[in-house]
């Protein structure tokens, strides 16, 4: 470590030192941690670990610096502002976050890591710039397999949360700000507060759970990517979408979903499905897509294990090959169907007449469609490799098959 007489800034860096090489570090002024290799400040029952004396700590460099305590709970109440400018600053084991009146700021492309801390972290505001990450990456330790963040988090842009499989991170404070919350880890991220962030709740991996009275009503969209949103732990067991909010993508919602007027449900990034492990009430806008390639039919799907209560507006688009009479698309499955859509907007295609059976069995069927002209065979050629090439012409947009008898 070195300290300038003109500037009471302390610089602590590591270059090739072994992990755990520091057990006690006392700061006499603001400090910058960095270096080219990872290192640890590790407290023990008889060793103080980091004593910050209300000073600010700044993390620079691409390496990782860990503040740890694997013995009894010790929190340094004198840890002042923390700024993670680059690399990773990690809190491991029974440690606290310091002075609750100060702030932890995580800059773009930097990571604040919390591992196996249980309930030891103290309340301290966390600010995440666009591109910042909060992670928990150490599973299968003889330590708590969860971390609780008790203070508020402000998202200044897209903030990424990465929880390793088998671990849980509990966010007990409000998550606010103008950014999106991106869940990118295979583990469980639990939101326990009424949150006010206005970007997307984007679940790109793992599971996000809402418990108690937790809510995400100010989030622009709720986006699933083959992932899970669990609302069964809420006091009402229900996800109620807010006006202007869309539930979309592919994945599963555990619990009841209510889409009132002004909200939207749109399964699939293209063709896809949202599974509702519970009941679903549709009263807003439901937007779905159908497609056909040769003889293969596909469609967005809302699969409901409980009761599906239809209402509001259904809008369906179509793309692909020419339709034929009897083509049937399944848009909904449910244990029980109730009511019907108030307004149904089906694709307008010349000569195609639809039958809307969504209130009966969740399907839309082609009642009639233009009959294509039969193809005209103009000849054939036996190729040198023994393959027979058939030459014919017919209307575009249809699938053709050759049958011999």
CSV table of C-alpha atoms in Angstrom, one decimal:
chain,number,residue,atom,x,y,z
A,1,UNK,CA,0.0,0.0,0.0
A,2,UNK,CA,1.1,3.6,-0.5
A,3,UNK,CA,-0.1,6.9,0.6
A,4,UNK,CA,0.7,10.3,-0.9
A,5,UNK,CA,1.3,13.2,1.5
A,6,UNK,CA,-0.4,15.6,-0.9
A,7,UNK,CA,-3.4,13.4,-1.5
A,8,UNK,CA,-4.6,11.2,1.4
A,9,UNK,CA,-5.7,8.5,-1.1
A,10,UNK,CA,-4.6,5.0,-0.3
A,11,UNK,CA,-3.9,2.5,-3.2
A,12,UNK,CA,-3.9,-1.2,-2.5
A,13,UNK,CA,-3.1,-3.5,-5.3
A,14,UNK,CA,-2.1,-7.1,-5.9
A,15,UNK,CA,0.3,-8.5,-8.5
A,16,UNK,CA,0.8,-12.2,-8.1
A,17,UNK,CA,0.0,-12.4,-4.4
A,18,UNK,CA,-1.8,-15.4,-3.1
A,19,UNK,CA,-5.5,-15.4,-2.2
A,20,UNK,CA,-6.1,-14.7,1.5
A,21,UNK,CA,-2.8,-12.8,1.8
A,22,UNK,CA,-4.4,-9.9,3.8
A,23,UNK,CA,-6.2,-10.6,7.1
A,24,UNK,CA,-6.1,-7.1,8.5
A,25,UNK,CA,-6.3,-3.8,6.7
A,26,UNK,CA,-6.9,-0.4,8.3
A,27,UNK,CA,-7.7,2.6,6.1
A,28,UNK,CA,-6.5,6.0,7.1
A,29,UNK,CA,-8.1,7.6,4.1
A,30,UNK,CA,-10.0,6.8,0.9
A,31,UNK,CA,-8.6,3.7,-0.7
A,32,UNK,CA,-8.5,2.2,-4.2
A,33,UNK,CA,-8.3,-1.6,-4.6
A,34,UNK,CA,-7.1,-3.1,-7.8
A,35,UNK,CA,-4.3,-5.1,-9.4
A,36,UNK,CA,-3.7,-7.8,-12.0
A,37,UNK,CA,-4.7,-10.9,-9.9
A,38,UNK,CA,-7.4,-11.6,-7.4
A,39,UNK,CA,-6.9,-11.2,-3.7
A,40,UNK,CA,-8.8,-11.4,-0.4
A,41,UNK,CA,-9.1,-9.5,2.8
A,42,UNK,CA,-10.2,-12.2,5.2
A,43,UNK,CA,-11.4,-11.6,8.7
A,44,UNK,CA,-11.0,-14.3,11.4
A,45,UNK,CA,-12.3,-14.5,15.1
A,46,UNK,CA,-9.1,-12.7,16.3
A,47,UNK,CA,-8.4,-10.7,13.2
A,48,UNK,CA,-10.2,-7.5,12.3
A,49,UNK,CA,-10.2,-7.8,8.5
A,50,UNK,CA,-11.0,-4.5,6.8
A,51,UNK,CA,-11.4,-1.5,9.1
A,52,UNK,CA,-12.5,1.4,6.8
A,53,UNK,CA,-12.9,4.1,9.4
A,54,UNK,CA,-15.7,5.7,7.3
A,55,UNK,CA,-13.5,6.0,4.3
A,56,UNK,CA,-14.6,5.4,0.7
A,57,UNK,CA,-13.3,2.3,-1.2
A,58,UNK,CA,-13.0,2.3,-5.0
A,59,UNK,CA,-12.5,-0.9,-6.9
A,60,UNK,CA,-10.5,-0.6,-10.2
A,61,UNK,CA,-8.9,-3.1,-12.6
A,62,UNK,CA,-10.3,-6.3,-14.1
A,63,UNK,CA,-9.4,-8.5,-11.1
A,64,UNK,CA,-11.5,-9.5,-8.2
A,65,UNK,CA,-11.1,-8.4,-4.6
A,66,UNK,CA,-13.0,-10.2,-1.9
A,67,UNK,CA,-14.0,-9.0,1.6
A,68,UNK,CA,-14.7,-12.2,3.6
A,69,UNK,CA,-15.4,-13.5,7.0
A,70,UNK,CA,-16.0,-17.3,7.5
A,71,UNK,CA,-16.2,-17.3,11.3
A,72,UNK,CA,-18.7,-15.3,13.3
A,73,UNK,CA,-20.8,-12.4,12.0
A,74,UNK,CA,-18.7,-9.2,11.8
A,75,UNK,CA,-19.8,-6.0,10.0
A,76,UNK,CA,-17.6,-3.0,9.6
A,77,UNK,CA,-20.0,-0.1,10.4
A,78,UNK,CA,-17.3,2.3,9.2
A,79,UNK,CA,-17.2,1.2,5.6
A,80,UNK,CA,-18.2,4.4,3.7
A,81,UNK,CA,-19.1,4.9,0.1
A,82,UNK,CA,-18.1,2.0,-2.2
A,83,UNK,CA,-17.6,2.5,-6.0
A,84,UNK,CA,-17.0,-0.5,-8.2
A,85,UNK,CA,-15.5,1.0,-11.4
A,86,UNK,CA,-14.2,-2.2,-12.9
A,87,UNK,CA,-13.7,-5.9,-12.2
A,88,UNK,CA,-15.4,-7.5,-9.2
A,89,UNK,CA,-15.8,-6.5,-5.6
A,90,UNK,CA,-17.1,-9.5,-3.6
A,91,UNK,CA,-18.6,-9.8,-0.1
A,92,UNK,CA,-18.3,-13.4,1.1
A,93,UNK,CA,-19.6,-15.0,4.3
A,94,UNK,CA,-20.7,-13.2,7.5
A,95,UNK,CA,-19.9,-9.6,6.4
A,96,UNK,CA,-21.8,-6.4,6.4
A,97,UNK,CA,-22.0,-3.5,3.9
A,98,UNK,CA,-21.0,-0.7,6.3
A,99,UNK,CA,-22.5,2.7,6.9
A,100,UNK,CA,-26.2,2.7,5.8
A,101,UNK,CA,-26.1,6.4,5.1
A,102,UNK,CA,-23.5,5.9,2.3
A,103,UNK,CA,-23.9,4.2,-1.1
A,104,UNK,CA,-22.5,1.3,-3.1
A,105,UNK,CA,-22.3,2.3,-6.8
A,106,UNK,CA,-21.6,-0.3,-9.5
A,107,UNK,CA,-20.5,1.2,-12.8
A,108,UNK,CA,-21.0,-0.2,-16.3
A,109,UNK,CA,-19.3,-3.6,-16.9
A,110,UNK,CA,-18.4,-3.9,-13.2
A,111,UNK,CA,-19.7,-6.5,-10.8
A,112,UNK,CA,-20.8,-6.5,-7.1
A,113,UNK,CA,-20.7,-10.1,-5.9
A,114,UNK,CA,-22.4,-11.4,-2.8
A,115,UNK,CA,-21.8,-15.0,-1.8
A,116,UNK,CA,-23.1,-17.2,1.0
A,117,UNK,CA,-23.8,-14.1,3.2
A,118,UNK,CA,-27.2,-15.3,4.6
A,119,UNK,CA,-28.8,-12.5,6.5
A,120,UNK,CA,-25.6,-10.7,7.5
A,121,UNK,CA,-25.6,-8.0,4.9
A,122,UNK,CA,-26.6,-4.6,6.4
A,123,UNK,CA,-28.9,-2.0,4.8
A,124,UNK,CA,-27.1,0.2,2.3
A,125,UNK,CA,-28.4,1.7,-0.9
A,126,UNK,CA,-27.0,0.2,-4.1
A,127,UNK,CA,-26.9,2.1,-7.4
A,128,UNK,CA,-26.4,0.1,-10.6
A,129,UNK,CA,-25.4,2.0,-13.8
A,130,UNK,CA,-26.4,0.7,-17.2
A,131,UNK,CA,-24.5,-2.6,-17.8
A,132,UNK,CA,-23.7,-3.2,-14.1
A,133,UNK,CA,-24.0,-6.7,-12.6
A,134,UNK,CA,-25.0,-8.0,-9.2
A,135,UNK,CA,-24.0,-11.7,-8.8
A,136,UNK,CA,-23.9,-14.7,-6.5
A,137,UNK,CA,-21.7,-17.4,-7.9
A,138,UNK,CA,-20.4,-19.7,-5.2
A,139,UNK,CA,-22.7,-22.8,-4.6
A,140,UNK,CA,-22.1,-25.9,-2.5
A,141,UNK,CA,-20.2,-24.2,0.3
A,142,UNK,CA,-20.6,-25.0,4.1
A,143,UNK,CA,-22.2,-21.6,4.4
A,144,UNK,CA,-25.6,-20.2,3.8
A,145,UNK,CA,-26.9,-21.0,0.3
A,146,UNK,CA,-28.7,-17.7,0.1
A,147,UNK,CA,-28.0,-14.0,0.3
A,148,UNK,CA,-30.4,-11.3,1.5
A,149,UNK,CA,-30.0,-7.7,0.2
A,150,UNK,CA,-32.0,-5.6,2.7
A,151,UNK,CA,-31.6,-2.2,1.2
A,152,UNK,CA,-32.9,-0.4,-1.9
A,153,UNK,CA,-31.5,-0.8,-5.4
A,154,UNK,CA,-31.7,1.9,-8.1
A,155,UNK,CA,-31.3,0.9,-11.7
A,156,UNK,CA,-29.8,3.6,-13.9
A,157,UNK,CA,-30.1,1.4,-16.9
A,158,UNK,CA,-30.1,-2.4,-17.7
A,159,UNK,CA,-29.0,-4.1,-14.5
A,160,UNK,CA,-28.1,-7.8,-14.7
A,161,UNK,CA,-28.6,-10.2,-11.8
A,162,UNK,CA,-26.8,-13.5,-11.9
A,163,UNK,CA,-27.6,-16.1,-9.3
A,164,UNK,CA,-25.9,-19.5,-9.6
A,165,UNK,CA,-28.0,-22.7,-9.7
A,166,UNK,CA,-28.9,-24.0,-6.2
A,167,UNK,CA,-28.5,-20.5,-4.7
A,168,UNK,CA,-31.1,-17.8,-3.8
A,169,UNK,CA,-30.8,-14.0,-3.6
A,170,UNK,CA,-33.5,-12.2,-1.8
A,171,UNK,CA,-34.1,-8.5,-2.6
A,172,UNK,CA,-35.9,-7.2,0.4
A,173,UNK,CA,-35.6,-3.5,-0.5
A,174,UNK,CA,-37.4,-1.7,-3.3
A,175,UNK,CA,-35.9,-2.0,-6.8
A,176,UNK,CA,-36.4,1.4,-8.5
A,177,UNK,CA,-35.0,3.6,-11.2
A,178,UNK,CA,-35.5,3.9,-15.0
A,179,UNK,CA,-33.7,0.7,-16.0
A,180,UNK,CA,-34.6,-2.9,-16.7
A,181,UNK,CA,-34.0,-5.8,-14.3
A,182,UNK,CA,-32.4,-8.6,-16.2
A,183,UNK,CA,-32.2,-12.0,-14.5
A,184,UNK,CA,-29.4,-13.9,-16.2
A,185,UNK,CA,-28.5,-16.7,-13.7
A,186,UNK,CA,-29.9,-20.2,-13.4
A,187,UNK,CA,-30.7,-19.8,-9.7
A,188,UNK,CA,-33.6,-18.1,-7.9
A,189,UNK,CA,-34.0,-14.3,-7.5
A,190,UNK,CA,-36.8,-13.3,-5.0
A,191,UNK,CA,-38.4,-9.9,-5.0
A,192,UNK,CA,-40.0,-9.1,-1.6
A,193,UNK,CA,-40.9,-5.4,-2.0
A,194,UNK,CA,-43.2,-3.2,-4.0
A,195,UNK,CA,-40.8,-2.3,-6.8
A,196,UNK,CA,-40.9,0.9,-9.0
A,197,UNK,CA,-38.4,0.3,-11.8
A,198,UNK,CA,-39.8,1.3,-15.1
A,199,UNK,CA,-37.8,-0.8,-17.5
A,200,UNK,CA,-38.5,-4.4,-18.4
A,201,UNK,CA,-38.5,-7.3,-16.0
A,202,UNK,CA,-36.6,-9.6,-18.4
A,203,UNK,CA,-36.1,-13.2,-17.1
A,204,UNK,CA,-33.5,-14.5,-19.5
A,205,UNK,CA,-32.5,-17.5,-17.2
A,206,UNK,CA,-33.6,-19.2,-14.0
A,207,UNK,CA,-36.6,-18.1,-11.9
A,208,UNK,CA,-37.8,-14.8,-10.5
A,209,UNK,CA,-40.3,-15.1,-7.6
A,210,UNK,CA,-42.6,-12.5,-6.1
A,211,UNK,CA,-43.6,-13.0,-2.5
A,212,UNK,CA,-45.9,-11.3,0.0
A,213,UNK,CA,-47.1,-8.0,-1.4
A,214,UNK,CA,-44.2,-7.7,-3.9
A,215,UNK,CA,-45.1,-6.2,-7.2
A,216,UNK,CA,-43.6,-5.1,-10.5
A,217,UNK,CA,-46.6,-3.0,-11.7
A,218,UNK,CA,-44.4,-0.2,-13.1
A,219,UNK,CA,-42.3,-2.4,-15.2
A,220,UNK,CA,-42.8,-1.8,-18.9
A,221,UNK,CA,-42.9,-5.4,-20.0
A,222,UNK,CA,-42.5,-8.8,-18.3
A,223,UNK,CA,-40.4,-10.9,-20.7
A,224,UNK,CA,-39.9,-14.7,-20.4
A,225,UNK,CA,-37.2,-16.5,-22.4
A,226,UNK,CA,-37.9,-20.2,-21.6
A,227,UNK,CA,-37.9,-19.2,-18.0
A,228,UNK,CA,-40.2,-19.0,-15.0
A,229,UNK,CA,-42.0,-16.2,-13.0
A,230,UNK,CA,-43.4,-17.6,-9.7
A,231,UNK,CA,-46.1,-15.5,-8.1
A,232,UNK,CA,-47.6,-18.3,-6.0
A,233,UNK,CA,-45.8,-16.9,-2.9
A,234,UNK,CA,-47.6,-13.6,-3.2
A,235,UNK,CA,-50.4,-13.0,-0.6
A,236,UNK,CA,-53.0,-13.4,-3.3
A,237,UNK,CA,-51.0,-15.8,-5.5
A,238,UNK,CA,-51.7,-13.6,-8.5
A,239,UNK,CA,-49.9,-11.6,-11.1
A,240,UNK,CA,-52.2,-8.7,-12.1
A,241,UNK,CA,-50.8,-6.8,-15.1
A,242,UNK,CA,-50.9,-3.0,-15.0
A,243,UNK,CA,-52.3,-0.8,-17.7
A,244,UNK,CA,-49.8,-0.5,-20.5
A,245,UNK,CA,-47.9,-3.6,-19.3
A,246,UNK,CA,-47.3,-6.7,-21.5
A,247,UNK,CA,-46.6,-10.3,-20.5
A,248,UNK,CA,-44.7,-11.8,-23.4
A,249,UNK,CA,-42.2,-14.4,-24.6
A,250,UNK,CA,-41.9,-18.1,-23.9
A,251,UNK,CA,-42.0,-19.6,-20.4
A,252,UNK,CA,-44.0,-20.4,-17.4
A,253,UNK,CA,-45.9,-18.4,-14.8
A,254,UNK,CA,-46.7,-20.2,-11.6
A,255,UNK,CA,-49.8,-18.8,-10.1
A,256,UNK,CA,-52.9,-17.0,-11.3
A,257,UNK,CA,-52.6,-14.3,-14.0
A,258,UNK,CA,-55.0,-11.5,-14.6
A,259,UNK,CA,-54.8,-9.2,-17.7
A,260,UNK,CA,-57.3,-6.4,-17.2
A,261,UNK,CA,-58.3,-3.7,-19.7
A,262,UNK,CA,-55.2,-1.8,-21.0
A,263,UNK,CA,-52.8,-4.6,-20.5
A,264,UNK,CA,-51.5,-7.2,-23.0
A,265,UNK,CA,-50.6,-10.8,-23.2
A,266,UNK,CA,-48.5,-11.9,-26.2
A,267,UNK,CA,-46.9,-15.3,-26.1
A,268,UNK,CA,-43.9,-16.1,-28.2
A,269,UNK,CA,-41.0,-14.1,-29.6
A,270,UNK,CA,-42.2,-15.4,-32.9
A,271,UNK,CA,-44.2,-18.6,-32.5
A,272,UNK,CA,-44.1,-19.6,-28.8
A,273,UNK,CA,-46.0,-20.5,-25.7
A,274,UNK,CA,-46.6,-19.2,-22.2
A,275,UNK,CA,-47.7,-21.9,-19.7
A,276,UNK,CA,-49.9,-20.7,-16.8
A,277,UNK,CA,-49.7,-23.1,-13.8
A,278,UNK,CA,-53.0,-21.7,-12.5
A,279,UNK,CA,-55.9,-19.8,-13.9
A,280,UNK,CA,-55.8,-17.0,-16.5
A,281,UNK,CA,-58.3,-14.1,-16.9
A,282,UNK,CA,-58.0,-12.2,-20.2
A,283,UNK,CA,-59.7,-8.7,-20.2
A,284,UNK,CA,-57.2,-6.6,-22.1
A,285,UNK,CA,-55.5,-7.3,-25.5
A,286,UNK,CA,-54.3,-10.7,-26.4
A,287,UNK,CA,-52.0,-10.8,-29.5
A,288,UNK,CA,-51.2,-14.2,-31.1
A,289,UNK,CA,-49.6,-15.4,-34.3
A,290,UNK,CA,-50.3,-18.4,-36.6
A,291,UNK,CA,-48.1,-19.8,-39.3
A,292,UNK,CA,-48.0,-22.6,-41.9
A,293,UNK,CA,-45.0,-24.1,-43.7
A,294,UNK,CA,-46.0,-26.7,-46.3
A,295,UNK,CA,-48.4,-28.9,-44.3
A,296,UNK,CA,-47.0,-28.0,-40.9
A,297,UNK,CA,-49.3,-25.7,-38.8
A,298,UNK,CA,-48.0,-23.7,-35.8
A,299,UNK,CA,-49.4,-21.1,-33.5
A,300,UNK,CA,-48.7,-19.2,-30.3
A,301,UNK,CA,-50.2,-21.0,-27.3
A,302,UNK,CA,-51.5,-20.0,-23.9
A,303,UNK,CA,-51.6,-23.3,-22.0
A,304,UNK,CA,-53.6,-23.0,-18.7
A,305,UNK,CA,-53.8,-25.7,-16.1
A,306,UNK,CA,-56.8,-24.1,-14.4
A,307,UNK,CA,-59.7,-22.0,-15.7
A,308,UNK,CA,-59.3,-19.7,-18.7
A,309,UNK,CA,-61.7,-16.8,-18.5
A,310,UNK,CA,-61.9,-15.1,-22.0
A,311,UNK,CA,-62.6,-11.4,-22.5
A,312,UNK,CA,-61.2,-8.3,-24.1
A,313,UNK,CA,-59.8,-8.3,-27.6
A,314,UNK,CA,-58.1,-11.1,-29.4
A,315,UNK,CA,-55.9,-10.2,-32.4
A,316,UNK,CA,-54.4,-12.9,-34.5
A,317,UNK,CA,-51.9,-12.5,-37.4
A,318,UNK,CA,-50.9,-15.1,-40.0
A,319,UNK,CA,-47.8,-15.8,-42.1
A,320,UNK,CA,-46.8,-18.6,-44.4
A,321,UNK,CA,-48.2,-20.8,-47.1
A,322,UNK,CA,-51.7,-20.9,-48.5
A,323,UNK,CA,-54.4,-22.1,-46.2
A,324,UNK,CA,-56.7,-24.9,-47.0
A,325,UNK,CA,-60.2,-25.9,-45.7
A,326,UNK,CA,-59.9,-27.7,-42.4
A,327,UNK,CA,-56.6,-26.1,-41.3
A,328,UNK,CA,-56.9,-25.8,-37.5
A,329,UNK,CA,-54.7,-23.8,-35.1
A,330,UNK,CA,-54.8,-24.3,-31.3
A,331,UNK,CA,-54.2,-21.1,-29.5
A,332,UNK,CA,-55.5,-22.0,-26.0
A,333,UNK,CA,-55.7,-25.1,-23.8
A,334,UNK,CA,-57.3,-25.1,-20.4
A,335,UNK,CA,-59.0,-27.3,-17.9
A,336,UNK,CA,-62.1,-25.1,-18.2
A,337,UNK,CA,-63.2,-22.4,-20.6
A,338,UNK,CA,-65.3,-19.5,-19.5
A,339,UNK,CA,-67.0,-16.7,-21.5
A,340,UNK,CA,-65.7,-15.4,-24.8
A,341,UNK,CA,-63.6,-12.5,-26.3
A,342,UNK,CA,-65.6,-9.3,-26.8
A,343,UNK,CA,-63.7,-8.5,-30.0
A,344,UNK,CA,-61.9,-10.9,-32.3
A,345,UNK,CA,-59.6,-9.7,-35.1
A,346,UNK,CA,-58.7,-12.5,-37.4
A,347,UNK,CA,-56.4,-12.3,-40.5
A,348,UNK,CA,-58.1,-10.9,-43.6
A,349,UNK,CA,-57.0,-13.2,-46.4
A,350,UNK,CA,-58.8,-13.3,-49.8
A,351,UNK,CA,-61.2,-16.2,-50.0
A,352,UNK,CA,-60.5,-17.5,-46.5
A,353,UNK,CA,-63.4,-17.9,-44.0
A,354,UNK,CA,-62.6,-18.6,-40.4
A,355,UNK,CA,-64.4,-20.4,-37.6
A,356,UNK,CA,-63.7,-19.0,-34.2
A,357,UNK,CA,-63.9,-21.8,-31.6
A,358,UNK,CA,-61.7,-20.2,-28.9
A,359,UNK,CA,-64.5,-20.2,-26.4
A,360,UNK,CA,-65.2,-23.9,-27.0
A,361,UNK,CA,-61.8,-25.6,-27.4
A,362,UNK,CA,-59.3,-22.8,-27.9
A,363,UNK,CA,-59.0,-23.2,-31.7
A,364,UNK,CA,-59.4,-21.3,-34.9
A,365,UNK,CA,-60.3,-23.2,-38.0
A,366,UNK,CA,-60.4,-22.5,-41.7
A,367,UNK,CA,-64.0,-23.1,-42.7
A,368,UNK,CA,-63.3,-22.5,-46.4
A,369,UNK,CA,-60.4,-21.4,-48.6
A,370,UNK,CA,-59.8,-21.1,-52.3
A,371,UNK,CA,-59.2,-24.5,-54.0
A,372,UNK,CA,-55.8,-24.5,-55.7
A,373,UNK,CA,-55.5,-25.4,-59.4
A,374,UNK,CA,-54.0,-28.9,-60.0
A,375,UNK,CA,-50.4,-28.9,-61.0
A,376,UNK,CA,-49.5,-29.5,-64.6
A,377,UNK,CA,-46.8,-32.2,-65.3
A,378,UNK,CA,-44.6,-31.3,-68.2
A,379,UNK,CA,-42.3,-34.3,-68.2
A,380,UNK,CA,-39.6,-36.1,-66.4
A,381,UNK,CA,-36.0,-37.1,-66.7
A,382,UNK,CA,-34.0,-40.1,-65.4
A,383,UNK,CA,-30.8,-38.7,-64.1
A,384,UNK,CA,-27.4,-40.7,-64.3
A,385,UNK,CA,-27.5,-41.4,-60.6
A,386,UNK,CA,-30.8,-43.3,-61.0
A,387,UNK,CA,-32.9,-40.4,-59.6
A,388,UNK,CA,-36.1,-39.5,-61.5
A,389,UNK,CA,-36.6,-35.7,-61.9
A,390,UNK,CA,-40.3,-34.7,-62.3
A,391,UNK,CA,-41.0,-31.4,-64.0
A,392,UNK,CA,-44.3,-29.7,-63.1
A,393,UNK,CA,-45.8,-26.3,-62.4
A,394,UNK,CA,-48.5,-25.2,-60.0
A,395,UNK,CA,-49.8,-22.3,-57.8
A,396,UNK,CA,-47.2,-20.9,-55.4
A,397,UNK,CA,-47.7,-21.1,-51.6
A,398,UNK,CA,-48.8,-24.7,-51.5
A,399,UNK,CA,-47.0,-27.9,-50.5
A,400,UNK,CA,-46.9,-30.7,-53.1
A,401,UNK,CA,-46.2,-34.4,-52.7
A,402,UNK,CA,-45.7,-37.2,-55.3
A,403,UNK,CA,-47.5,-40.5,-54.8
A,404,UNK,CA,-47.0,-43.7,-56.8
A,405,UNK,CA,-49.4,-46.6,-56.9
